[in-house]
Short mmCIF file of C-alpha atoms in Angstrom, two decimals:
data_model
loop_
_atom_site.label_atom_id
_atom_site.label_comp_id
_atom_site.label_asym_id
_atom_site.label_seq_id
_atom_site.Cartn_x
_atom_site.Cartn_y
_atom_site.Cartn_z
CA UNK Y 1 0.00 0.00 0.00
CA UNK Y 2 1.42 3.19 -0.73
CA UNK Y 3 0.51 6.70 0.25
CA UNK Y 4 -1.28 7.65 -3.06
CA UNK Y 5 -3.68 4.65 -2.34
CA UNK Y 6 -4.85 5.22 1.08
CA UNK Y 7 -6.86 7.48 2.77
CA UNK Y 8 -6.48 8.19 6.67
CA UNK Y 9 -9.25 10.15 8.96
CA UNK Y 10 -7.70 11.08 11.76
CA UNK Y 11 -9.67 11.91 15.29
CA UNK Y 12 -8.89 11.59 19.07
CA UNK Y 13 -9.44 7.56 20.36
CA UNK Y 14 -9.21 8.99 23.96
CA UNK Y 15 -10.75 12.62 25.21
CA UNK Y 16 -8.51 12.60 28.52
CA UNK Y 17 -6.13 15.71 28.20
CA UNK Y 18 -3.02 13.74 27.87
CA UNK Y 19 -1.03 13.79 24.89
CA UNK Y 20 -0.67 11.06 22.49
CA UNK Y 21 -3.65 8.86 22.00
CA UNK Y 22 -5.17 9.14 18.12
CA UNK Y 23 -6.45 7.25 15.73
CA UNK Y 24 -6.37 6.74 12.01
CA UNK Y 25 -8.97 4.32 10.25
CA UNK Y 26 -6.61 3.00 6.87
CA UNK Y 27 -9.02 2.68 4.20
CA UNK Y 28 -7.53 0.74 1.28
CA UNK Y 29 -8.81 -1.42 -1.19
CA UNK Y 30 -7.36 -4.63 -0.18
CA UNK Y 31 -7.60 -3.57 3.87
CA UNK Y 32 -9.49 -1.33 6.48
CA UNK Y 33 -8.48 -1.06 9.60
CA UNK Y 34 -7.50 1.20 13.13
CA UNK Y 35 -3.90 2.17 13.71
CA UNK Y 36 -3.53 4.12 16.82
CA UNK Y 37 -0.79 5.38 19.01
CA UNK Y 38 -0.54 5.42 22.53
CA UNK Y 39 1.95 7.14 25.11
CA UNK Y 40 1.91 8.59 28.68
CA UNK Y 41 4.97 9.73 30.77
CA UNK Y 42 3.67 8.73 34.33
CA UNK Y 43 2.39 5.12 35.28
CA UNK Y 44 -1.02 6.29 36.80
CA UNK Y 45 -1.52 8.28 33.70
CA UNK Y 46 -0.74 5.40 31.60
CA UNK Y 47 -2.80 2.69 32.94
CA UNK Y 48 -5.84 5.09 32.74
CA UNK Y 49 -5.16 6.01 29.18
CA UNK Y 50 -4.37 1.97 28.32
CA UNK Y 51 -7.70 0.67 29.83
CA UNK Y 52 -9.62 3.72 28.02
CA UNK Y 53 -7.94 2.57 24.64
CA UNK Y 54 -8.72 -1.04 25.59
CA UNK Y 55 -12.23 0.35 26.50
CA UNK Y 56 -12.55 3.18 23.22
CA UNK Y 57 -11.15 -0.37 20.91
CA UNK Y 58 -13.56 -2.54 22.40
CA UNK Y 59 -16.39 -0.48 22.05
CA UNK Y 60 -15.89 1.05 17.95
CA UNK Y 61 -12.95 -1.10 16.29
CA UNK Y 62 -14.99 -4.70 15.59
CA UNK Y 63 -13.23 -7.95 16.92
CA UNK Y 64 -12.15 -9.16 13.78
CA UNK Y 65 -10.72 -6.33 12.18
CA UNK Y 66 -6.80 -5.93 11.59
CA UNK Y 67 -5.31 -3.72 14.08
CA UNK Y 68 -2.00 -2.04 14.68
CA UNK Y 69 -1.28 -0.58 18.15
CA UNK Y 70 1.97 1.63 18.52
CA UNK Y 71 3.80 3.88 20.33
CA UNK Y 72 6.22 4.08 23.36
CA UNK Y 73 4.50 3.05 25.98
CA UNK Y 74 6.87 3.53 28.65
CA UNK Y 75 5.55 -0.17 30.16
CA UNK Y 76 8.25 -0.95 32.26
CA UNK Y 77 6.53 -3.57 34.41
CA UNK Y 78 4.88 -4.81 31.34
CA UNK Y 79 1.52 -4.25 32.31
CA UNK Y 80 0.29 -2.81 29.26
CA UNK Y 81 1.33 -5.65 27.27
CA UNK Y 82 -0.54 -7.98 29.39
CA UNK Y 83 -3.82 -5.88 29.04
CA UNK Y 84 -3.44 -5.22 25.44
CA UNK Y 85 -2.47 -9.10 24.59
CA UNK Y 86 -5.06 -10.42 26.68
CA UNK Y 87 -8.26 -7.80 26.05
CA UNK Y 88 -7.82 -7.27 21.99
CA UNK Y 89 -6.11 -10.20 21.53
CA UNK Y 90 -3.32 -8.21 19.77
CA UNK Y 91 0.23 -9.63 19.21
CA UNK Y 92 3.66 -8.22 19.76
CA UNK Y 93 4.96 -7.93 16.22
CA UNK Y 94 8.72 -8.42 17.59
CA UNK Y 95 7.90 -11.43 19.63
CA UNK Y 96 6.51 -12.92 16.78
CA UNK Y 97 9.48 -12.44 14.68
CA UNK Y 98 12.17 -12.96 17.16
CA UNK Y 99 10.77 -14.56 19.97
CA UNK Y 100 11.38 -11.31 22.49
CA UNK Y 101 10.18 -8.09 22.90
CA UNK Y 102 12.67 -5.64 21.14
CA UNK Y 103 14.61 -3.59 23.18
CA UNK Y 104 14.88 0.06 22.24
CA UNK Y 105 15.78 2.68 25.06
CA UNK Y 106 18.35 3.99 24.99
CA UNK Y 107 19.21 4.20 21.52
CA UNK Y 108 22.82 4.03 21.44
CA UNK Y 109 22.63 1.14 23.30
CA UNK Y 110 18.94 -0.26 23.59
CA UNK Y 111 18.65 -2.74 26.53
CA UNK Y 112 14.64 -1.84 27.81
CA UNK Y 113 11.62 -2.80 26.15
CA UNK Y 114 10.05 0.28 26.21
CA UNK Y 115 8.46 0.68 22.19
CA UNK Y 116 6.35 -1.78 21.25
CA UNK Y 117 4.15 -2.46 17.43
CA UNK Y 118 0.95 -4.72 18.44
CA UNK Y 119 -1.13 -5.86 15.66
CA UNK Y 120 -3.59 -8.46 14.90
CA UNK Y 121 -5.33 -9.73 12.23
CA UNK Y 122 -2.49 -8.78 9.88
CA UNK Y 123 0.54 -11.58 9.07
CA UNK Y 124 3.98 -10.07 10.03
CA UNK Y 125 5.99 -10.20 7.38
CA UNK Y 126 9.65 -8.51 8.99
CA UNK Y 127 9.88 -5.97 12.09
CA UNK Y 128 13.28 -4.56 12.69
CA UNK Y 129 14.84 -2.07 15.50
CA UNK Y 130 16.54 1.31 13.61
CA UNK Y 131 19.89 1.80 16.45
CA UNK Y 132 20.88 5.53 16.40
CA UNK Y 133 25.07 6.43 15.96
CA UNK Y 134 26.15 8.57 19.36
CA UNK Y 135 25.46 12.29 17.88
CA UNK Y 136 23.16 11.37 15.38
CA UNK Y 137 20.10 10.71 17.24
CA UNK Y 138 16.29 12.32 16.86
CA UNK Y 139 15.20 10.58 20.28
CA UNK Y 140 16.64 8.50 23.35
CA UNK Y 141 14.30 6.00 21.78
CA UNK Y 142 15.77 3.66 18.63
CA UNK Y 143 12.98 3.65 16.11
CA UNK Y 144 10.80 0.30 15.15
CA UNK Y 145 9.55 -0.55 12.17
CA UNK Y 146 7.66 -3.77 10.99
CA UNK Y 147 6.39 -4.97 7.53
CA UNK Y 148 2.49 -6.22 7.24
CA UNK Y 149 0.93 -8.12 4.32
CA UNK Y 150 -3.14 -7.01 4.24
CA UNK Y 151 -5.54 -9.87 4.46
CA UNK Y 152 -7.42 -9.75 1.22
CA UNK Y 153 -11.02 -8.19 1.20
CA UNK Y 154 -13.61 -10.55 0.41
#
């Protein structure tokens, strides 16, 4: 899918003042489907603005349809992953591939799980960790990326 081919509304998933929560609904011909973005500095915050996206997801993204959840979520104790993987039935798109979460703060030398791509109803077709050069980096974060093939509409 390339940029040309898709169209992407874009509105709040979660009205509670902190910053970014959004959503995007992907409407392609050969997939539809919510791609949202979650993070939250403090772990209060976080766990209310995780079980409001579990919540908000629950109650306007149908069960079946392919999801991608993504962000840095700051989840140090892994709760988040727990809530997301066992509520929406989403996968971690580096555990699948690699068989561990990937690690990705700090960027020069990543050794937390901090970043995390969930998805589900989508194959995973590659995910990969982008390490930053000492000097050269955007964020104390290294950058994730994964690769999806669509399921074909019917």
């Amino acid at each position: 899918m390339d940029d040309a081919q898709a169209r992407v509304l874009g509105r709040p998933l979660v009205e509670d003042g902190s910053r970014g929560v959004a959503r995007a609904v992907v409407d392609h011909d050969e997939f539809e489907g919510a791609v949202s973005l979650l993070q939250h500095a403090f772990e209060r915050g976080r766990q209310c603005q995780i079980q409001a996206l579990v919540d908000r997801i629950r109650d306007t993204v149908p069960r079946d349809a392919p999801m991608i959840i993504a962000g840095d979520f700051n989840d140090w104790r892994r709760k988040a992953d727990r809530l997301l993987v066992g509520e929406l039935g989403v996968v971690d798109v580096f555990k699948t591939v690699t068989g561990r979460h990937a690690r990705t703060y700090p960027s020069v030398l990543p050794v937390f799980h901090l970043d995390r791509i969930y998805a589900r109803g989508l194959a995973v077709a590659d995910a990969h960790v982008h390490l930053a050069f000492p000097g050269a980096r955007i964020s104390d974060h290294a950058a994730l990326a994964a690769t999806f093939e669509a399921p074909r509409r019917r």
